JSON list of C-alpha atoms in Angstrom, two decimals:
[
{"chain": "L", "resi": 791, "resn": "UNK", "atom": "CA", "xyz": [-19.12, 16.34, -58.38]},
{"chain": "L", "resi": 792, "resn": "UNK", "atom": "CA", "xyz": [-19.64, 12.93, -59.96]},
{"chain": "L", "resi": 793, "resn": "UNK", "atom": "CA", "xyz": [-20.43, 12.77, -63.65]},
{"chain": "L", "resi": 794, "resn": "UNK", "atom": "CA", "xyz": [-23.28, 10.74, -65.10]},
{"chain": "L", "resi": 795, "resn": "UNK", "atom": "CA", "xyz": [-22.47, 7.33, -66.46]},
{"chain": "L", "resi": 796, "resn": "UNK", "atom": "CA", "xyz": [-25.92, 6.45, -67.76]},
{"chain": "L", "resi": 797, "resn": "UNK", "atom": "CA", "xyz": [-29.16, 8.01, -69.00]},
{"chain": "L", "resi": 798, "resn": "UNK", "atom": "CA", "xyz": [-31.25, 5.17, -67.53]},
{"chain": "L", "resi": 799, "resn": "UNK", "atom": "CA", "xyz": [-32.57, 7.21, -64.61]},
{"chain": "L", "resi": 800, "resn": "UNK", "atom": "CA", "xyz": [-33.73, 10.05, -66.82]},
{"chain": "L", "resi": 801, "resn": "UNK", "atom": "CA", "xyz": [-35.15, 7.62, -69.39]},
{"chain": "L", "resi": 802, "resn": "UNK", "atom": "CA", "xyz": [-37.22, 5.96, -66.67]},
{"chain": "L", "resi": 803, "resn": "UNK", "atom": "CA", "xyz": [-38.93, 9.30, -66.09]},
{"chain": "L", "resi": 804, "resn": "UNK", "atom": "CA", "xyz": [-40.54, 8.99, -69.54]},
{"chain": "L", "resi": 805, "resn": "UNK", "atom": "CA", "xyz": [-42.73, 6.21, -68.09]},
{"chain": "L", "resi": 806, "resn": "UNK", "atom": "CA", "xyz": [-44.14, 8.45, -65.37]},
{"chain": "L", "resi": 807, "resn": "UNK", "atom": "CA", "xyz": [-47.79, 9.48, -65.72]},
{"chain": "L", "resi": 808, "resn": "UNK", "atom": "CA", "xyz": [-47.10, 13.09, -64.68]},
{"chain": "L", "resi": 809, "resn": "UNK", "atom": "CA", "xyz": [-46.59, 15.32, -67.76]},
{"chain": "L", "resi": 810, "resn": "UNK", "atom": "CA", "xyz": [-44.32, 17.74, -65.89]},
{"chain": "L", "resi": 811, "resn": "UNK", "atom": "CA", "xyz": [-41.93, 14.91, -65.06]},
{"chain": "L", "resi": 812, "resn": "UNK", "atom": "CA", "xyz": [-41.87, 13.89, -68.73]},
{"chain": "L", "resi": 813, "resn": "UNK", "atom": "CA", "xyz": [-41.14, 17.51, -69.75]},
{"chain": "L", "resi": 814, "resn": "UNK", "atom": "CA", "xyz": [-38.26, 17.58, -67.27]},
{"chain": "L", "resi": 815, "resn": "UNK", "atom": "CA", "xyz": [-36.95, 14.26, -68.65]},
{"chain": "L", "resi": 816, "resn": "UNK", "atom": "CA", "xyz": [-37.08, 15.44, -72.28]},
{"chain": "L", "resi": 817, "resn": "UNK", "atom": "CA", "xyz": [-35.22, 18.62, -71.43]},
{"chain": "L", "resi": 818, "resn": "UNK", "atom": "CA", "xyz": [-32.56, 16.65, -69.54]},
{"chain": "L", "resi": 819, "resn": "UNK", "atom": "CA", "xyz": [-32.25, 14.14, -72.40]},
{"chain": "L", "resi": 820, "resn": "UNK", "atom": "CA", "xyz": [-31.75, 16.97, -74.87]},
{"chain": "L", "resi": 821, "resn": "UNK", "atom": "CA", "xyz": [-28.66, 17.99, -72.92]},
{"chain": "L", "resi": 822, "resn": "UNK", "atom": "CA", "xyz": [-27.41, 14.40, -72.58]},
{"chain": "L", "resi": 823, "resn": "UNK", "atom": "CA", "xyz": [-28.01, 13.10, -76.09]},
{"chain": "L", "resi": 824, "resn": "UNK", "atom": "CA", "xyz": [-24.47, 13.76, -77.35]},
{"chain": "L", "resi": 825, "resn": "UNK", "atom": "CA", "xyz": [-23.01, 11.45, -74.68]},
{"chain": "L", "resi": 826, "resn": "UNK", "atom": "CA", "xyz": [-25.75, 8.86, -74.19]},
{"chain": "L", "resi": 827, "resn": "UNK", "atom": "CA", "xyz": [-27.29, 8.56, -77.65]},
{"chain": "L", "resi": 828, "resn": "UNK", "atom": "CA", "xyz": [-26.96, 4.77, -77.71]},
{"chain": "L", "resi": 829, "resn": "UNK", "atom": "CA", "xyz": [-29.11, 4.43, -74.58]},
{"chain": "L", "resi": 830, "resn": "UNK", "atom": "CA", "xyz": [-31.53, 7.12, -75.67]},
{"chain": "L", "resi": 831, "resn": "UNK", "atom": "CA", "xyz": [-31.98, 5.44, -79.05]},
{"chain": "L", "resi": 832, "resn": "UNK", "atom": "CA", "xyz": [-33.76, 2.59, -77.29]},
{"chain": "L", "resi": 833, "resn": "UNK", "atom": "CA", "xyz": [-36.44, 5.04, -76.10]},
{"chain": "L", "resi": 834, "resn": "UNK", "atom": "CA", "xyz": [-37.08, 6.79, -79.41]},
{"chain": "L", "resi": 835, "resn": "UNK", "atom": "CA", "xyz": [-40.59, 5.37, -79.75]},
{"chain": "L", "resi": 836, "resn": "UNK", "atom": "CA", "xyz": [-41.55, 7.03, -76.46]},
{"chain": "L", "resi": 837, "resn": "UNK", "atom": "CA", "xyz": [-39.85, 10.26, -77.45]},
{"chain": "L", "resi": 838, "resn": "UNK", "atom": "CA", "xyz": [-41.53, 10.30, -80.86]},
{"chain": "L", "resi": 839, "resn": "UNK", "atom": "CA", "xyz": [-44.91, 9.66, -79.22]},
{"chain": "L", "resi": 840, "resn": "UNK", "atom": "CA", "xyz": [-44.35, 12.67, -76.96]},
{"chain": "L", "resi": 841, "resn": "UNK", "atom": "CA", "xyz": [-43.41, 14.77, -79.97]},
{"chain": "L", "resi": 842, "resn": "UNK", "atom": "CA", "xyz": [-46.59, 13.76, -81.77]},
{"chain": "L", "resi": 843, "resn": "UNK", "atom": "CA", "xyz": [-48.77, 14.55, -78.73]},
{"chain": "L", "resi": 844, "resn": "UNK", "atom": "CA", "xyz": [-50.07, 18.06, -79.45]},
{"chain": "L", "resi": 845, "resn": "UNK", "atom": "CA", "xyz": [-50.76, 18.60, -75.74]},
{"chain": "L", "resi": 846, "resn": "UNK", "atom": "CA", "xyz": [-47.19, 17.82, -74.65]},
{"chain": "L", "resi": 847, "resn": "UNK", "atom": "CA", "xyz": [-45.56, 21.18, -73.90]},
{"chain": "L", "resi": 848, "resn": "UNK", "atom": "CA", "xyz": [-41.98, 20.13, -74.72]},
{"chain": "L", "resi": 849, "resn": "UNK", "atom": "CA", "xyz": [-42.81, 18.43, -78.01]},
{"chain": "L", "resi": 850, "resn": "UNK", "atom": "CA", "xyz": [-40.36, 20.63, -79.93]},
{"chain": "L", "resi": 851, "resn": "UNK", "atom": "CA", "xyz": [-37.53, 19.58, -77.64]},
{"chain": "L", "resi": 852, "resn": "UNK", "atom": "CA", "xyz": [-38.58, 15.94, -78.06]},
{"chain": "L", "resi": 853, "resn": "UNK", "atom": "CA", "xyz": [-38.15, 16.41, -81.81]},
{"chain": "L", "resi": 854, "resn": "UNK", "atom": "CA", "xyz": [-34.49, 17.35, -81.38]},
{"chain": "L", "resi": 855, "resn": "UNK", "atom": "CA", "xyz": [-33.50, 14.06, -79.75]},
{"chain": "L", "resi": 856, "resn": "UNK", "atom": "CA", "xyz": [-33.95, 12.11, -83.01]},
{"chain": "L", "resi": 857, "resn": "UNK", "atom": "CA", "xyz": [-30.60, 12.89, -84.61]},
{"chain": "L", "resi": 858, "resn": "UNK", "atom": "CA", "xyz": [-28.22, 10.31, -83.17]},
{"chain": "L", "resi": 859, "resn": "UNK", "atom": "CA", "xyz": [-29.80, 7.31, -84.87]},
{"chain": "L", "resi": 860, "resn": "UNK", "atom": "CA", "xyz": [-28.28, 8.61, -88.08]},
{"chain": "L", "resi": 861, "resn": "UNK", "atom": "CA", "xyz": [-31.70, 8.63, -89.67]},
{"chain": "L", "resi": 862, "resn": "UNK", "atom": "CA", "xyz": [-30.95, 12.06, -91.03]},
{"chain": "L", "resi": 863, "resn": "UNK", "atom": "CA", "xyz": [-34.11, 12.33, -93.14]},
{"chain": "L", "resi": 864, "resn": "UNK", "atom": "CA", "xyz": [-36.23, 11.68, -90.05]},
{"chain": "L", "resi": 865, "resn": "UNK", "atom": "CA", "xyz": [-33.99, 13.93, -87.97]},
{"chain": "L", "resi": 866, "resn": "UNK", "atom": "CA", "xyz": [-34.46, 16.74, -90.50]},
{"chain": "L", "resi": 867, "resn": "UNK", "atom": "CA", "xyz": [-38.23, 16.28, -90.40]},
{"chain": "L", "resi": 868, "resn": "UNK", "atom": "CA", "xyz": [-38.22, 16.51, -86.62]},
{"chain": "L", "resi": 869, "resn": "UNK", "atom": "CA", "xyz": [-35.82, 19.46, -86.61]},
{"chain": "L", "resi": 870, "resn": "UNK", "atom": "CA", "xyz": [-38.21, 21.31, -88.92]},
{"chain": "L", "resi": 871, "resn": "UNK", "atom": "CA", "xyz": [-41.02, 20.50, -86.50]},
{"chain": "L", "resi": 872, "resn": "UNK", "atom": "CA", "xyz": [-38.92, 21.79, -83.61]},
{"chain": "L", "resi": 873, "resn": "UNK", "atom": "CA", "xyz": [-39.37, 25.35, -84.84]},
{"chain": "L", "resi": 874, "resn": "UNK", "atom": "CA", "xyz": [-37.33, 27.93, -82.98]},
{"chain": "L", "resi": 875, "resn": "UNK", "atom": "CA", "xyz": [-36.02, 25.28, -80.59]},
{"chain": "L", "resi": 876, "resn": "UNK", "atom": "CA", "xyz": [-33.69, 24.24, -83.43]},
{"chain": "L", "resi": 877, "resn": "UNK", "atom": "CA", "xyz": [-31.01, 26.93, -83.17]},
{"chain": "L", "resi": 878, "resn": "UNK", "atom": "CA", "xyz": [-28.84, 27.30, -86.28]},
{"chain": "L", "resi": 879, "resn": "UNK", "atom": "CA", "xyz": [-26.27, 29.22, -84.24]},
{"chain": "L", "resi": 880, "resn": "UNK", "atom": "CA", "xyz": [-25.40, 26.25, -82.04]},
{"chain": "L", "resi": 881, "resn": "UNK", "atom": "CA", "xyz": [-21.99, 24.85, -82.96]},
{"chain": "L", "resi": 882, "resn": "UNK", "atom": "CA", "xyz": [-22.78, 21.23, -82.13]},
{"chain": "L", "resi": 883, "resn": "UNK", "atom": "CA", "xyz": [-22.28, 18.22, -84.36]},
{"chain": "L", "resi": 884, "resn": "UNK", "atom": "CA", "xyz": [-26.06, 17.76, -84.35]},
{"chain": "L", "resi": 885, "resn": "UNK", "atom": "CA", "xyz": [-26.82, 21.26, -85.63]},
{"chain": "L", "resi": 886, "resn": "UNK", "atom": "CA", "xyz": [-24.00, 21.28, -88.17]},
{"chain": "L", "resi": 887, "resn": "UNK", "atom": "CA", "xyz": [-25.05, 17.90, -89.59]},
{"chain": "L", "resi": 888, "resn": "UNK", "atom": "CA", "xyz": [-28.70, 18.88, -89.86]},
{"chain": "L", "resi": 889, "resn": "UNK", "atom": "CA", "xyz": [-27.83, 22.25, -91.37]},
{"chain": "L", "resi": 890, "resn": "UNK", "atom": "CA", "xyz": [-25.84, 20.44, -94.03]},
{"chain": "L", "resi": 891, "resn": "UNK", "atom": "CA", "xyz": [-28.75, 18.07, -94.67]},
{"chain": "L", "resi": 892, "resn": "UNK", "atom": "CA", "xyz": [-31.16, 21.00, -94.72]},
{"chain": "L", "resi": 893, "resn": "UNK", "atom": "CA", "xyz": [-29.09, 22.98, -97.21]},
{"chain": "L", "resi": 894, "resn": "UNK", "atom": "CA", "xyz": [-28.63, 19.92, -99.44]},
{"chain": "L", "resi": 895, "resn": "UNK", "atom": "CA", "xyz": [-32.39, 19.30, -99.47]},
{"chain": "L", "resi": 896, "resn": "UNK", "atom": "CA", "xyz": [-33.11, 22.99, -100.12]},
{"chain": "L", "resi": 897, "resn": "UNK", "atom": "CA", "xyz": [-30.62, 23.10, -103.00]},
{"chain": "L", "resi": 898, "resn": "UNK", "atom": "CA", "xyz": [-32.10, 19.91, -104.49]},
{"chain": "L", "resi": 899, "resn": "UNK", "atom": "CA", "xyz": [-35.63, 21.34, -104.34]},
{"chain": "L", "resi": 900, "resn": "UNK", "atom": "CA", "xyz": [-34.58, 24.73, -105.77]},
{"chain": "L", "resi": 901, "resn": "UNK", "atom": "CA", "xyz": [-32.76, 23.05, -108.68]},
{"chain": "L", "resi": 902, "resn": "UNK", "atom": "CA", "xyz": [-35.77, 20.83, -109.36]},
{"chain": "L", "resi": 903, "resn": "UNK", "atom": "CA", "xyz": [-38.06, 23.86, -109.28]},
{"chain": "L", "resi": 904, "resn": "UNK", "atom": "CA", "xyz": [-35.74, 25.83, -111.57]},
{"chain": "L", "resi": 905, "resn": "UNK", "atom": "CA", "xyz": [-35.42, 23.02, -114.11]},
{"chain": "L", "resi": 906, "resn": "UNK", "atom": "CA", "xyz": [-39.18, 22.61, -114.30]},
{"chain": "L", "resi": 907, "resn": "UNK", "atom": "CA", "xyz": [-39.53, 26.32, -115.04]},
{"chain": "L", "resi": 908, "resn": "UNK", "atom": "CA", "xyz": [-36.83, 26.16, -117.75]},
{"chain": "L", "resi": 909, "resn": "UNK", "atom": "CA", "xyz": [-38.53, 23.23, -119.43]},
{"chain": "L", "resi": 910, "resn": "UNK", "atom": "CA", "xyz": [-41.87, 25.02, -119.11]},
{"chain": "L", "resi": 911, "resn": "UNK", "atom": "CA", "xyz": [-43.34, 21.71, -118.06]},
{"chain": "L", "resi": 912, "resn": "UNK", "atom": "CA", "xyz": [-46.84, 21.53, -116.72]},
{"chain": "L", "resi": 913, "resn": "UNK", "atom": "CA", "xyz": [-45.67, 19.32, -113.89]},
{"chain": "L", "resi": 914, "resn": "UNK", "atom": "CA", "xyz": [-46.59, 21.00, -110.64]},
{"chain": "L", "resi": 915, "resn": "UNK", "atom": "CA", "xyz": [-43.82, 20.86, -108.05]},
{"chain": "L", "resi": 916, "resn": "UNK", "atom": "CA", "xyz": [-44.70, 21.10, -104.39]},
{"chain": "L", "resi": 917, "resn": "UNK", "atom": "CA", "xyz": [-43.78, 24.40, -102.81]},
{"chain": "L", "resi": 918, "resn": "UNK", "atom": "CA", "xyz": [-40.68, 24.24, -100.64]},
{"chain": "L", "resi": 919, "resn": "UNK", "atom": "CA", "xyz": [-41.52, 23.86, -96.96]},
{"chain": "L", "resi": 920, "resn": "UNK", "atom": "CA", "xyz": [-41.50, 27.33, -95.36]},
{"chain": "L", "resi": 921, "resn": "UNK", "atom": "CA", "xyz": [-39.71, 25.92, -92.33]},
{"chain": "L", "resi": 922, "resn": "UNK", "atom": "CA", "xyz": [-36.89, 24.67, -94.58]},
{"chain": "L", "resi": 923, "resn": "UNK", "atom": "CA", "xyz": [-36.66, 28.08, -96.24]},
{"chain": "L", "resi": 924, "resn": "UNK", "atom": "CA", "xyz": [-36.60, 29.72, -92.81]},
{"chain": "L", "resi": 925, "resn": "UNK", "atom": "CA", "xyz": [-33.66, 27.58, -91.66]},
{"chain": "L", "resi": 926, "resn": "UNK", "atom": "CA", "xyz": [-31.71, 28.33, -94.85]},
{"chain": "L", "resi": 927, "resn": "UNK", "atom": "CA", "xyz": [-32.45, 32.04, -94.46]},
{"chain": "L", "resi": 928, "resn": "UNK", "atom": "CA", "xyz": [-31.22, 31.87, -90.86]},
{"chain": "L", "resi": 929, "resn": "UNK", "atom": "CA", "xyz": [-28.08, 30.19, -92.15]},
{"chain": "L", "resi": 930, "resn": "UNK", "atom": "CA", "xyz": [-27.50, 33.06, -94.61]},
{"chain": "L", "resi": 931, "resn": "UNK", "atom": "CA", "xyz": [-27.86, 35.53, -91.75]},
{"chain": "L", "resi": 932, "resn": "UNK", "atom": "CA", "xyz": [-25.43, 33.51, -89.64]},
{"chain": "L", "resi": 933, "resn": "UNK", "atom": "CA", "xyz": [-22.92, 33.59, -92.50]},
{"chain": "L", "resi": 934, "resn": "UNK", "atom": "CA", "xyz": [-23.27, 37.36, -92.86]},
{"chain": "L", "resi": 935, "resn": "UNK", "atom": "CA", "xyz": [-22.94, 37.88, -89.11]},
{"chain": "L", "resi": 936, "resn": "UNK", "atom": "CA", "xyz": [-19.73, 35.84, -88.95]},
{"chain": "L", "resi": 937, "resn": "UNK", "atom": "CA", "xyz": [-18.34, 37.33, -92.18]},
{"chain": "L", "resi": 938, "resn": "UNK", "atom": "CA", "xyz": [-18.45, 33.92, -93.90]},
{"chain": "L", "resi": 939, "resn": "UNK", "atom": "CA", "xyz": [-19.35, 35.42, -97.27]},
{"chain": "L", "resi": 940, "resn": "UNK", "atom": "CA", "xyz": [-17.77, 32.61, -99.29]},
{"chain": "L", "resi": 941, "resn": "UNK", "atom": "CA", "xyz": [-20.04, 30.04, -97.64]},
{"chain": "L", "resi": 942, "resn": "UNK", "atom": "CA", "xyz": [-23.12, 32.22, -98.18]},
{"chain": "L", "resi": 943, "resn": "UNK", "atom": "CA", "xyz": [-22.07, 32.80, -101.77]},
{"chain": "L", "resi": 944, "resn": "UNK", "atom": "CA", "xyz": [-21.72, 29.05, -102.38]},
{"chain": "L", "resi": 945, "resn": "UNK", "atom": "CA", "xyz": [-25.18, 28.33, -100.97]},
{"chain": "L", "resi": 946, "resn": "UNK", "atom": "CA", "xyz": [-26.66, 31.20, -103.02]},
{"chain": "L", "resi": 947, "resn": "UNK", "atom": "CA", "xyz": [-25.11, 29.96, -106.27]},
{"chain": "L", "resi": 948, "resn": "UNK", "atom": "CA", "xyz": [-26.01, 26.31, -105.66]},
{"chain": "L", "resi": 949, "resn": "UNK", "atom": "CA", "xyz": [-29.59, 27.15, -104.75]},
{"chain": "L", "resi": 950, "resn": "UNK", "atom": "CA", "xyz": [-29.94, 29.62, -107.60]},
{"chain": "L", "resi": 951, "resn": "UNK", "atom": "CA", "xyz": [-30.85, 32.47, -105.28]},
{"chain": "L", "resi": 952, "resn": "UNK", "atom": "CA", "xyz": [-29.86, 35.60, -107.19]},
{"chain": "L", "resi": 953, "resn": "UNK", "atom": "CA", "xyz": [-31.26, 37.81, -104.41]},
{"chain": "L", "resi": 954, "resn": "UNK", "atom": "CA", "xyz": [-28.91, 36.20, -101.89]},
{"chain": "L", "resi": 955, "resn": "UNK", "atom": "CA", "xyz": [-26.04, 36.32, -104.39]},
{"chain": "L", "resi": 956, "resn": "UNK", "atom": "CA", "xyz": [-26.48, 40.07, -104.69]},
{"chain": "L", "resi": 957, "resn": "UNK", "atom": "CA", "xyz": [-26.72, 40.37, -100.91]},
{"chain": "L", "resi": 958, "resn": "UNK", "atom": "CA", "xyz": [-23.43, 38.47, -100.49]},
{"chain": "L", "resi": 959, "resn": "UNK", "atom": "CA", "xyz": [-21.66, 40.86, -102.84]},
{"chain": "L", "resi": 960, "resn": "UNK", "atom": "CA", "xyz": [-23.16, 43.93, -101.17]},
{"chain": "L", "resi": 961, "resn": "UNK", "atom": "CA", "xyz": [-22.41, 42.83, -97.62]},
{"chain": "L", "resi": 962, "resn": "UNK", "atom": "CA", "xyz": [-18.85, 41.73, -98.36]}
]
Protein backbone atom coordinates (compact mmCIF):
# COMPACT_ATOMS: atom_id res chain seq x y z
CA UNK A 1 0.00 0.00 0.00
CA UNK A 2 1.42 3.36 -1.03
CA UNK A 3 1.59 6.10 1.57
CA UNK A 4 0.34 9.62 0.98
CA UNK A 5 2.88 12.22 -0.03
CA UNK A 6 0.55 15.21 -0.09
CA UNK A 7 -2.70 16.54 1.38
CA UNK A 8 -3.54 18.42 -1.84
CA UNK A 9 -6.22 15.99 -2.96
CA UNK A 10 -8.04 16.10 0.36
CA UNK A 11 -7.64 19.88 0.57
CA UNK A 12 -9.26 20.25 -2.85
CA UNK A 13 -12.37 18.60 -1.42
CA UNK A 14 -12.89 21.68 0.78
CA UNK A 15 -13.84 23.59 -2.40
CA UNK A 16 -16.66 21.18 -3.25
CA UNK A 17 -20.21 22.50 -2.85
CA UNK A 18 -21.45 19.26 -1.26
CA UNK A 19 -21.37 19.50 2.56
CA UNK A 20 -20.89 15.74 2.99
CA UNK A 21 -17.72 15.87 0.92
CA UNK A 22 -16.42 18.74 3.07
CA UNK A 23 -17.21 16.73 6.24
CA UNK A 24 -15.27 13.80 4.81
CA UNK A 25 -12.35 16.11 3.95
CA UNK A 26 -12.22 17.65 7.44
CA UNK A 27 -12.22 14.24 9.07
CA UNK A 28 -9.43 13.05 6.77
CA UNK A 29 -7.42 16.24 7.40
CA UNK A 30 -7.74 15.73 11.15
CA UNK A 31 -5.93 12.42 10.75
CA UNK A 32 -3.31 13.87 8.40
CA UNK A 33 -2.49 17.13 10.16
CA UNK A 34 0.55 15.80 12.04
CA UNK A 35 2.29 14.92 8.76
CA UNK A 36 0.97 17.56 6.36
CA UNK A 37 0.51 20.60 8.59
CA UNK A 38 2.51 22.87 6.27
CA UNK A 39 0.14 22.19 3.37
CA UNK A 40 -2.95 22.32 5.55
CA UNK A 41 -1.86 25.66 7.00
CA UNK A 42 -2.49 27.22 3.60
CA UNK A 43 -6.17 26.24 3.86
CA UNK A 44 -6.81 27.47 7.40
CA UNK A 45 -9.14 30.25 6.25
CA UNK A 46 -11.42 27.64 4.66
CA UNK A 47 -11.19 25.40 7.71
CA UNK A 48 -11.94 28.27 10.08
CA UNK A 49 -14.93 29.28 7.95
CA UNK A 50 -16.28 25.73 8.21
CA UNK A 51 -15.78 25.80 11.97
CA UNK A 52 -17.70 29.06 12.24
CA UNK A 53 -20.59 27.74 10.12
CA UNK A 54 -23.15 26.60 12.70
CA UNK A 55 -24.78 24.31 10.11
CA UNK A 56 -21.56 22.43 9.31
CA UNK A 57 -21.82 19.08 11.09
CA UNK A 58 -18.07 18.53 11.56
CA UNK A 59 -17.33 22.02 12.87
CA UNK A 60 -15.79 20.64 16.08
CA UNK A 61 -13.34 18.55 14.08
CA UNK A 62 -12.52 21.59 11.95
CA UNK A 63 -11.57 23.39 15.16
CA UNK A 64 -8.91 20.79 15.94
CA UNK A 65 -6.91 21.39 12.77
CA UNK A 66 -5.73 24.83 13.95
CA UNK A 67 -2.84 23.72 16.14
CA UNK A 68 0.08 23.33 13.76
CA UNK A 69 0.42 27.01 12.92
CA UNK A 70 1.84 27.44 16.41
CA UNK A 71 -0.80 30.03 17.14
CA UNK A 72 -1.41 28.35 20.46
CA UNK A 73 -3.83 30.98 21.78
CA UNK A 74 -6.03 30.50 18.71
CA UNK A 75 -5.53 26.75 18.87
CA UNK A 76 -6.68 26.75 22.51
CA UNK A 77 -9.76 28.78 21.60
CA UNK A 78 -10.66 26.31 18.87
CA UNK A 79 -9.91 23.30 21.08
CA UNK A 80 -12.33 24.69 23.66
CA UNK A 81 -14.91 25.06 20.90
CA UNK A 82 -14.29 21.47 19.82
CA UNK A 83 -16.02 20.20 22.94
CA UNK A 84 -15.81 16.46 23.45
CA UNK A 85 -13.98 16.04 20.14
CA UNK A 86 -10.89 17.32 21.98
CA UNK A 87 -9.84 14.19 23.87
CA UNK A 88 -7.46 14.83 26.78
CA UNK A 89 -6.53 11.14 26.80
CA UNK A 90 -4.91 11.25 23.38
CA UNK A 91 -1.12 11.07 23.68
CA UNK A 92 -0.35 13.22 20.65
CA UNK A 93 1.91 16.24 20.52
CA UNK A 94 -1.16 18.33 19.67
CA UNK A 95 -3.12 17.27 22.75
CA UNK A 96 -0.15 17.47 25.10
CA UNK A 97 0.77 20.97 23.89
CA UNK A 98 -2.79 22.26 24.20
CA UNK A 99 -3.23 20.66 27.60
CA UNK A 100 -0.13 22.47 28.77
CA UNK A 101 -1.45 25.74 27.34
CA UNK A 102 -4.85 25.08 28.88
CA UNK A 103 -3.42 24.37 32.33
CA UNK A 104 -1.16 27.45 32.16
CA UNK A 105 -4.14 29.64 31.26
CA UNK A 106 -6.29 28.07 33.97
CA UNK A 107 -3.57 28.58 36.60
CA UNK A 108 -3.11 32.20 35.50
CA UNK A 109 -6.84 32.90 35.79
CA UNK A 110 -7.15 31.13 39.16
CA UNK A 111 -4.20 33.11 40.58
CA UNK A 112 -5.66 36.36 39.26
CA UNK A 113 -9.04 35.50 40.80
CA UNK A 114 -7.43 34.55 44.12
CA UNK A 115 -5.34 37.72 44.31
CA UNK A 116 -8.38 39.89 43.66
CA UNK A 117 -10.20 38.18 46.53
CA UNK A 118 -7.22 38.65 48.86
CA UNK A 119 -7.01 42.34 48.05
CA UNK A 120 -10.79 42.61 48.46
CA UNK A 121 -10.79 44.75 45.36
CA UNK A 122 -14.02 45.71 43.73
CA UNK A 123 -12.61 44.81 40.34
CA UNK A 124 -14.85 42.20 38.79
CA UNK A 125 -12.94 39.38 37.14
CA UNK A 126 -14.58 37.41 34.37
CA UNK A 127 -15.61 33.92 35.38
CA UNK A 128 -13.31 31.21 34.08
CA UNK A 129 -14.65 29.60 30.92
CA UNK A 130 -16.53 26.42 31.89
CA UNK A 131 -14.98 24.60 28.95
CA UNK A 132 -11.50 25.42 30.28
CA UNK A 133 -12.49 24.18 33.74
CA UNK A 134 -13.90 21.01 32.17
CA UNK A 135 -10.63 20.25 30.36
CA UNK A 136 -8.60 20.81 33.54
CA UNK A 137 -11.00 18.58 35.49
CA UNK A 138 -10.62 15.89 32.82
CA UNK A 139 -6.86 16.25 33.19
CA UNK A 140 -7.13 15.68 36.95
CA UNK A 141 -9.17 12.54 36.29
CA UNK A 142 -6.59 11.35 33.75
CA UNK A 143 -3.85 11.86 36.34
CA UNK A 144 -5.78 9.88 38.95
CA UNK A 145 -6.52 7.09 36.47
CA UNK A 146 -2.85 6.75 35.52
CA UNK A 147 -1.63 7.12 39.11
CA UNK A 148 0.17 10.37 38.25
CA UNK A 149 -0.57 11.93 41.63
CA UNK A 150 2.50 14.18 41.62
CA UNK A 151 1.34 15.87 38.42
CA UNK A 152 -2.20 16.29 39.76
CA UNK A 153 -0.80 17.64 43.02
CA UNK A 154 1.33 20.19 41.16
CA UNK A 155 -1.64 21.44 39.14
CA UNK A 156 -3.78 21.60 42.30
CA UNK A 157 -1.20 23.63 44.21
CA UNK A 158 -0.46 25.99 41.31
CA UNK A 159 -4.14 26.61 40.64
CA UNK A 160 -4.95 26.96 44.32
CA UNK A 161 -7.52 24.18 44.23
CA UNK A 162 -7.66 22.91 47.80
CA UNK A 163 -10.46 20.48 46.88
CA UNK A 164 -8.24 18.83 44.28
CA UNK A 165 -5.27 18.92 46.67
CA UNK A 166 -7.28 16.94 49.21
CA UNK A 167 -8.42 14.56 46.48
CA UNK A 168 -4.80 13.92 45.44
CA UNK A 169 -3.85 13.02 48.99
CA UNK A 170 -6.89 10.78 49.45
CA UNK A 171 -6.49 8.93 46.15
CA UNK A 172 -2.75 8.38 46.53
